[in-house]
Amino acid sequence: MSKTKVLLVGSGALGIVAAYTLEYNGFAEVTVVVKSGYKKASTEGYKIDSVQFGKIDHWKPTRVVSSIHEAVANGEEYDYIFVSVKNLPDSPTPCEDIIESAMKTNPNTAVILCQNGIDIEKPLIEKYPGHVILSCVSLIGCTNIDCVVSQMTPDNVQLGIFENPTLKDRARAEQILDKFISIYRMKDGKNVVKKDSNVRQTRWQKLLYNASVNTSTALTNLDCSRAAMTGCKETIWRPVMREIYAIAKSDGYTLPLELEDTMLNISDGLFYTPSMLVDVRLNRMIEVETIVGNPLKIAEKNGIDAPHLSMIYHLLKMVQFRIKENQGLITVDDSVKVYKTADEYGKGF
């Protein structure tokens, strides 16, 4: 039986764990696009220290490439494009544009968005009507620093189909979803893979953590445990979570009450560095729009007051500005003593 062809875009810790899982099971051949650290990944491979798999040295997927263009240069087609790169609609190249060349090679390619936030599927549905767009929500603690992947908690994944008015054959979409679940679920029970019948509900639930803990640790440069020592669970995290509860309810989704304390305490004792804080420390753009901006748009539309979330959003926008300037995406002429907005500075903002 031929193996399933998977193109994995986003070689962060979560992406590498996913690639290793797919090839560990033996049902897939994975091509990983590595933008940062390509030379080391392609020559030495990855060192993995995993609660699931143990210690592995010099691991490589079937293929390592430096770009999507290279991945499809010879007309290669993929059954699935697994997208775990950060979803950055405010970047020069948003997610739907990043995967464009791979989408063109196969009209039946399914896209799996393993990314944070709400409403992340809408740009892809608009640009690629008729394609199956799957949601992947992963609850996992892992980091990737210079091709060294540390996985502190087991992979717990929920996979489902985004609501998509352009889908003409729902039954086919279900088959595509079921197939990926079957090749990702480990027979020895080392990971948890569930079929998600309510994708939007699940994404609201994960936002409880990401909109509060992920964002505030990025702003303060403190890992979860150090941040909690300051008392922020009650002064910042819980108030933000309650605003997410209210926004989700206005969107038609009632989140479980007990989830608040679960998300407040999920990182206790781990001294875990959330993904947004990792990005800030590495001077990489952050997912401010999908994690905070999109919920705030829904809050505004539905008349929900969210002052804590709004404050976090505007502080993170300032951080994003700094990162973009450091990356050369924005050029500020500070010799001219005239105030300009970010939009007037233009490029990339």
Short mmCIF file of C-alpha atoms in Angstrom, two decimals:
data_model
loop_
_atom_site.label_atom_id
_atom_site.label_comp_id
_atom_site.label_asym_id
_atom_site.label_seq_id
_atom_site.Cartn_x
_atom_site.Cartn_y
_atom_site.Cartn_z
CA MET A 1 0.00 0.00 0.00
CA SER A 2 1.41 3.39 -0.97
CA LYS A 3 2.11 5.83 1.80
CA THR A 4 0.20 9.07 2.27
CA LYS A 5 2.13 12.12 1.09
CA VAL A 6 2.18 14.93 3.66
CA LEU A 7 3.74 18.36 3.21
CA LEU A 8 4.41 19.89 6.60
CA VAL A 9 4.80 23.67 6.65
CA GLY A 10 6.15 24.97 9.94
CA SER A 11 9.11 23.26 11.57
CA GLY A 12 8.52 24.43 15.11
CA ALA A 13 8.31 21.93 17.94
CA LEU A 14 4.69 21.03 17.29
CA GLY A 15 5.35 20.48 13.60
CA ILE A 16 8.38 18.26 14.22
CA VAL A 17 6.45 16.16 16.75
CA ALA A 18 3.67 15.78 14.16
CA ALA A 19 6.16 14.80 11.43
CA TYR A 20 7.87 12.28 13.70
CA THR A 21 4.50 10.81 14.72
CA LEU A 22 3.38 10.37 11.10
CA GLU A 23 6.59 8.61 10.11
CA TYR A 24 6.79 6.61 13.35
CA ASN A 25 3.44 5.07 12.50
CA GLY A 26 4.75 4.12 9.06
CA PHE A 27 1.72 5.29 7.08
CA ALA A 28 3.07 8.56 5.70
CA GLU A 29 6.03 10.11 3.95
CA VAL A 30 6.57 13.62 5.25
CA THR A 31 8.28 16.51 3.50
CA VAL A 32 9.10 19.24 6.01
CA VAL A 33 9.64 22.84 4.94
CA VAL A 34 12.35 24.33 7.17
CA LYS A 35 12.90 28.04 6.84
CA SER A 36 14.97 28.76 9.93
CA GLY A 37 17.74 26.27 10.63
CA TYR A 38 17.54 24.49 7.27
CA LYS A 39 21.27 23.73 7.04
CA LYS A 40 21.38 22.02 10.42
CA ALA A 41 18.06 20.21 9.93
CA SER A 42 19.06 18.88 6.52
CA THR A 43 22.55 17.75 7.55
CA GLU A 44 22.42 16.81 11.23
CA GLY A 45 18.69 16.33 11.67
CA TYR A 46 16.76 16.87 14.91
CA LYS A 47 17.53 15.88 18.46
CA ILE A 48 14.28 14.93 20.17
CA ASP A 49 13.73 14.50 23.90
CA SER A 50 10.12 13.38 24.17
CA VAL A 51 7.84 12.16 26.92
CA GLN A 52 6.22 10.02 24.20
CA PHE A 53 9.17 8.71 22.22
CA GLY A 54 12.17 9.01 24.50
CA LYS A 55 15.50 10.37 23.27
CA ILE A 56 16.26 10.37 19.54
CA ASP A 57 19.37 11.78 17.89
CA HIS A 58 19.83 12.93 14.29
CA TRP A 59 16.26 12.25 13.15
CA LYS A 60 15.18 13.41 9.71
CA PRO A 61 11.83 13.08 7.94
CA THR A 62 11.64 11.56 4.46
CA ARG A 63 12.59 14.92 2.97
CA VAL A 64 13.74 18.31 4.23
CA VAL A 65 13.35 21.31 1.92
CA SER A 66 14.03 25.00 2.34
CA SER A 67 10.84 26.25 0.66
CA ILE A 68 7.47 25.15 -0.65
CA HIS A 69 8.68 25.95 -4.16
CA GLU A 70 11.39 23.33 -3.69
CA ALA A 71 8.84 20.88 -2.35
CA VAL A 72 6.81 21.06 -5.59
CA ALA A 73 9.62 21.88 -8.05
CA ASN A 74 9.24 18.56 -9.87
CA GLY A 75 5.46 18.53 -9.82
CA GLU A 76 5.15 16.68 -6.51
CA GLU A 77 1.60 16.34 -5.24
CA TYR A 78 0.56 15.96 -1.63
CA ASP A 79 -2.52 14.39 -0.08
CA TYR A 80 -2.36 16.73 2.91
CA ILE A 81 -0.68 20.04 3.67
CA PHE A 82 -0.17 20.20 7.43
CA VAL A 83 0.23 23.87 8.34
CA SER A 84 1.83 24.53 11.72
CA VAL A 85 3.59 27.74 10.77
CA LYS A 86 2.37 30.79 12.69
CA ASN A 87 -0.82 32.30 11.31
CA LEU A 88 0.12 35.94 10.70
CA PRO A 89 -2.47 37.82 8.64
CA ASP A 90 -0.61 41.08 9.35
CA SER A 91 2.61 39.78 7.78
CA PRO A 92 3.79 40.39 4.21
CA THR A 93 2.95 36.76 3.37
CA PRO A 94 -0.20 35.46 5.09
CA CYS A 95 -0.85 31.75 5.47
CA GLU A 96 -3.06 31.38 2.39
CA ASP A 97 -0.28 32.82 0.21
CA ILE A 98 2.49 30.73 1.77
CA ILE A 99 0.96 27.44 0.58
CA GLU A 100 -0.26 28.69 -2.81
CA SER A 101 2.26 26.85 -5.01
CA ALA A 102 1.54 23.53 -3.29
CA MET A 103 -2.21 24.01 -3.59
CA LYS A 104 -1.91 24.50 -7.35
CA THR A 105 -0.31 21.10 -7.95
CA ASN A 106 -3.23 19.03 -6.65
CA PRO A 107 -6.89 20.12 -6.79
CA ASN A 108 -7.74 17.50 -4.17
CA THR A 109 -5.19 18.50 -1.54
CA ALA A 110 -6.64 18.84 1.96
CA VAL A 111 -5.26 21.49 4.31
CA ILE A 112 -4.84 20.91 8.04
CA LEU A 113 -4.52 24.09 10.07
CA CYS A 114 -2.70 23.27 13.29
CA GLN A 115 -2.58 26.87 14.43
CA ASN A 116 -3.91 29.04 17.20
CA GLY A 117 -6.89 31.35 17.13
CA ILE A 118 -10.40 31.79 15.80
CA ASP A 119 -11.58 32.43 12.21
CA ILE A 120 -8.23 31.29 10.82
CA GLU A 121 -9.92 29.21 8.12
CA LYS A 122 -11.84 32.00 6.41
CA PRO A 123 -9.02 33.38 4.16
CA LEU A 124 -8.23 29.86 2.94
CA ILE A 125 -11.85 29.00 2.20
CA GLU A 126 -12.13 32.20 0.21
CA LYS A 127 -8.93 31.59 -1.76
CA TYR A 128 -9.32 27.83 -2.23
CA PRO A 129 -13.05 27.12 -2.52
CA GLY A 130 -13.99 23.46 -2.59
CA HIS A 131 -10.86 22.25 -0.79
CA VAL A 132 -11.25 20.37 2.47
CA ILE A 133 -9.91 22.56 5.30
CA LEU A 134 -9.39 20.68 8.55
CA SER A 135 -8.90 22.06 12.05
CA CYS A 136 -6.23 20.58 14.31
CA VAL A 137 -6.12 21.73 17.92
CA SER A 138 -3.17 20.32 19.83
CA LEU A 139 -2.72 20.47 23.58
CA ILE A 140 0.98 19.83 23.96
CA GLY A 141 3.94 21.31 25.79
CA CYS A 142 6.99 21.38 23.53
CA THR A 143 9.78 23.63 22.30
CA ASN A 144 12.22 23.61 19.39
CA ILE A 145 15.41 25.58 19.85
CA ASP A 146 18.10 25.18 17.21
CA CYS A 147 16.80 21.74 16.08
CA VAL A 148 16.58 20.45 19.65
CA VAL A 149 12.97 19.46 20.34
CA SER A 150 11.78 19.02 23.92
CA GLN A 151 8.32 17.55 24.45
CA MET A 152 7.17 17.79 28.06
CA THR A 153 3.55 16.59 27.78
CA PRO A 154 1.90 13.94 25.55
CA ASP A 155 0.32 14.98 22.26
CA ASN A 156 -3.43 15.43 22.60
CA VAL A 157 -5.04 16.33 19.27
CA GLN A 158 -8.58 17.13 18.14
CA LEU A 159 -9.27 17.03 14.39
CA GLY A 160 -12.39 18.22 12.64
CA ILE A 161 -13.81 19.91 9.56
CA PHE A 162 -14.18 23.69 9.50
CA GLU A 163 -17.60 24.96 8.48
CA ASN A 164 -17.16 25.56 4.78
CA PRO A 165 -20.00 26.73 2.51
CA THR A 166 -17.92 25.88 -0.59
CA LEU A 167 -17.75 22.15 0.23
CA LYS A 168 -19.95 20.20 -2.16
CA ASP A 169 -19.30 16.70 -0.82
CA ARG A 170 -19.38 16.51 2.97
CA ALA A 171 -19.11 12.71 2.91
CA ARG A 172 -15.82 12.92 1.02
CA ALA A 173 -14.54 15.47 3.52
CA GLU A 174 -15.38 13.07 6.36
CA GLN A 175 -13.41 10.32 4.61
CA ILE A 176 -10.40 12.62 4.24
CA LEU A 177 -10.63 13.52 7.93
CA ASP A 178 -10.99 9.89 9.04
CA LYS A 179 -7.98 8.87 6.96
CA PHE A 180 -5.71 11.44 8.57
CA ILE A 181 -6.91 10.47 12.04
CA SER A 182 -6.07 6.85 11.24
CA ILE A 183 -2.52 7.64 10.13
CA TYR A 184 -1.85 10.02 13.03
CA ARG A 185 -3.28 7.95 15.90
CA MET A 186 -0.58 5.75 17.42
CA LYS A 187 -1.46 2.08 17.89
CA ASP A 188 0.49 1.88 21.13
CA GLY A 189 -1.61 4.65 22.68
CA LYS A 190 1.24 7.13 23.02
CA ASN A 191 -0.93 9.99 21.78
CA VAL A 192 -4.58 10.96 22.01
CA VAL A 193 -6.35 11.74 18.73
CA LYS A 194 -10.04 12.61 18.77
CA LYS A 195 -12.52 13.46 16.07
CA ASP A 196 -13.86 16.94 16.69
CA SER A 197 -17.52 17.42 15.84
CA ASN A 198 -17.60 21.05 17.01
CA VAL A 199 -14.45 22.75 15.74
CA ARG A 200 -15.38 26.30 16.68
CA GLN A 201 -16.26 25.32 20.26
CA THR A 202 -12.86 23.64 20.65
CA ARG A 203 -11.05 26.71 19.35
CA TRP A 204 -12.89 28.99 21.76
CA GLN A 205 -11.87 26.65 24.58
CA LYS A 206 -8.18 26.78 23.70
CA LEU A 207 -8.41 30.57 23.45
CA LEU A 208 -9.03 30.65 27.20
CA TYR A 209 -5.36 29.76 27.62
CA ASN A 210 -3.86 31.47 24.61
CA ALA A 211 -5.59 34.84 25.05
CA SER A 212 -4.58 35.06 28.71
CA VAL A 213 -1.47 33.01 29.56
CA ASN A 214 0.25 32.93 26.17
CA THR A 215 -0.18 36.66 25.60
CA SER A 216 0.73 37.96 29.06
CA THR A 217 3.88 35.85 29.36
CA ALA A 218 4.99 37.27 26.02
CA LEU A 219 4.43 40.79 27.28
CA THR A 220 6.35 40.24 30.52
CA ASN A 221 9.07 37.82 29.35
CA LEU A 222 8.21 35.39 32.15
CA ASP A 223 7.50 31.68 31.85
CA CYS A 224 4.16 30.42 33.16
CA SER A 225 5.29 29.44 36.65
CA ARG A 226 7.24 32.63 37.28
CA ALA A 227 4.31 34.69 36.04
CA ALA A 228 1.94 32.79 38.34
CA MET A 229 4.19 33.57 41.32
CA THR A 230 3.31 37.25 40.88
CA GLY A 231 -0.40 36.60 41.47
CA CYS A 232 -1.43 37.14 37.86
CA LYS A 233 -3.78 34.16 37.85
CA GLU A 234 -6.40 36.25 39.64
CA THR A 235 -5.43 39.74 38.49
CA ILE A 236 -4.94 39.08 34.75
CA TRP A 237 -5.52 35.52 33.57
CA ARG A 238 -8.93 34.93 35.15
CA PRO A 239 -10.39 38.32 34.09
CA VAL A 240 -9.23 37.76 30.50
CA MET A 241 -10.66 34.23 30.50
CA ARG A 242 -14.03 35.50 31.67
CA GLU A 243 -14.09 37.97 28.80
CA ILE A 244 -13.43 35.07 26.40
CA TYR A 245 -16.34 33.20 28.01
CA ALA A 246 -18.59 36.18 27.33
CA ILE A 247 -17.40 36.69 23.74
CA ALA A 248 -17.78 32.99 22.96
CA LYS A 249 -21.32 33.00 24.39
CA SER A 250 -22.20 35.96 22.18
CA ASP A 251 -20.94 33.87 19.25
CA GLY A 252 -23.28 31.01 20.24
CA TYR A 253 -20.84 28.86 22.23
CA THR A 254 -21.10 28.12 25.94
CA LEU A 255 -17.76 27.00 27.35
CA PRO A 256 -17.57 24.55 30.30
CA LEU A 257 -17.24 26.43 33.57
CA GLU A 258 -14.68 23.99 34.98
CA LEU A 259 -12.35 24.72 32.06
CA GLU A 260 -11.42 28.08 33.59
CA ASP A 261 -9.53 26.55 36.51
CA THR A 262 -8.09 23.82 34.30
CA MET A 263 -6.52 26.38 31.98
CA LEU A 264 -5.39 28.54 34.89
CA ASN A 265 -3.45 25.66 36.42
CA ILE A 266 -2.46 23.56 33.39
CA SER A 267 1.15 24.76 33.38
CA ASP A 268 1.75 24.60 37.14
CA GLY A 269 5.22 23.41 38.01
CA LEU A 270 6.41 23.09 34.41
CA PHE A 271 8.19 26.43 34.09
CA TYR A 272 6.84 26.22 30.56
CA THR A 273 7.57 28.89 27.93
CA PRO A 274 4.44 29.40 25.76
CA SER A 275 4.76 29.79 22.01
CA MET A 276 4.21 33.54 21.88
CA LEU A 277 6.94 34.15 24.45
CA VAL A 278 9.30 31.92 22.46
CA ASP A 279 8.58 34.03 19.37
CA VAL A 280 9.19 37.31 21.19
CA ARG A 281 12.50 36.05 22.57
CA LEU A 282 13.55 34.98 19.07
CA ASN A 283 12.38 38.27 17.50
CA ARG A 284 9.71 36.49 15.44
CA MET A 285 6.28 37.91 14.64
CA ILE A 286 3.49 36.88 17.01
CA GLU A 287 -0.07 35.65 16.44
CA VAL A 288 -1.69 38.74 17.88
CA GLU A 289 -4.48 39.00 15.30
CA THR A 290 -5.74 35.42 15.36
CA ILE A 291 -5.48 34.99 19.13
CA VAL A 292 -6.65 38.42 20.29
CA GLY A 293 -7.64 40.59 17.32
CA ASN A 294 -10.27 38.24 15.88
CA PRO A 295 -12.04 37.64 19.23
CA LEU A 296 -12.12 41.39 19.78
CA LYS A 297 -13.77 41.88 16.37
CA ILE A 298 -16.49 39.46 17.43
CA ALA A 299 -16.83 41.24 20.77
CA GLU A 300 -17.25 44.59 19.05
CA LYS A 301 -19.79 43.19 16.59
CA ASN A 302 -21.83 41.62 19.39
CA GLY A 303 -21.57 44.48 21.90
CA ILE A 304 -19.40 42.67 24.46
CA ASP A 305 -17.14 44.75 26.69
CA ALA A 306 -13.62 43.28 26.93
CA PRO A 307 -11.30 45.90 28.50
CA HIS A 308 -8.62 43.45 29.69
CA LEU A 309 -8.39 41.72 26.32
CA SER A 310 -8.35 45.06 24.54
CA MET A 311 -5.46 46.29 26.67
CA ILE A 312 -3.48 43.12 25.97
CA TYR A 313 -4.20 43.46 22.25
CA HIS A 314 -2.90 47.01 21.98
CA LEU A 315 0.19 46.22 24.05
CA LEU A 316 0.92 43.25 21.80
CA LYS A 317 0.48 45.46 18.74
CA MET A 318 3.28 47.60 20.13
CA VAL A 319 5.45 44.51 20.55
CA GLN A 320 4.59 43.44 17.00
CA PHE A 321 5.63 46.88 15.74
CA ARG A 322 9.00 46.54 17.46
CA ILE A 323 9.54 43.06 15.99
CA LYS A 324 8.62 44.24 12.49
CA GLU A 325 10.99 47.16 12.74
CA ASN A 326 13.76 44.86 13.96
CA GLN A 327 13.09 42.56 10.99
CA GLY A 328 13.13 45.44 8.53
CA LEU A 329 9.44 45.07 7.67
CA ILE A 330 8.86 48.63 8.85
CA THR A 331 11.28 51.50 8.35
CA VAL A 332 10.94 54.40 10.76
CA ASP A 333 12.71 57.65 9.96
CA ASP A 334 13.18 59.02 13.47
CA SER A 335 15.07 62.03 12.16
CA VAL A 336 11.75 63.47 11.04
CA LYS A 337 9.90 64.81 14.07
CA VAL A 338 6.45 64.18 12.62
CA TYR A 339 4.15 61.54 14.05
CA LYS A 340 2.96 58.88 11.62
CA THR A 341 0.68 55.91 12.16
CA ALA A 342 1.85 52.38 11.46
CA ASP A 343 -0.18 52.33 8.25
CA GLU A 344 1.62 55.43 7.01
CA TYR A 345 4.95 53.72 7.58
CA GLY A 346 3.51 51.16 5.24
CA LYS A 347 5.54 48.17 4.29
CA GLY A 348 4.44 45.02 6.03
CA PHE A 349 2.18 46.58 8.63
#
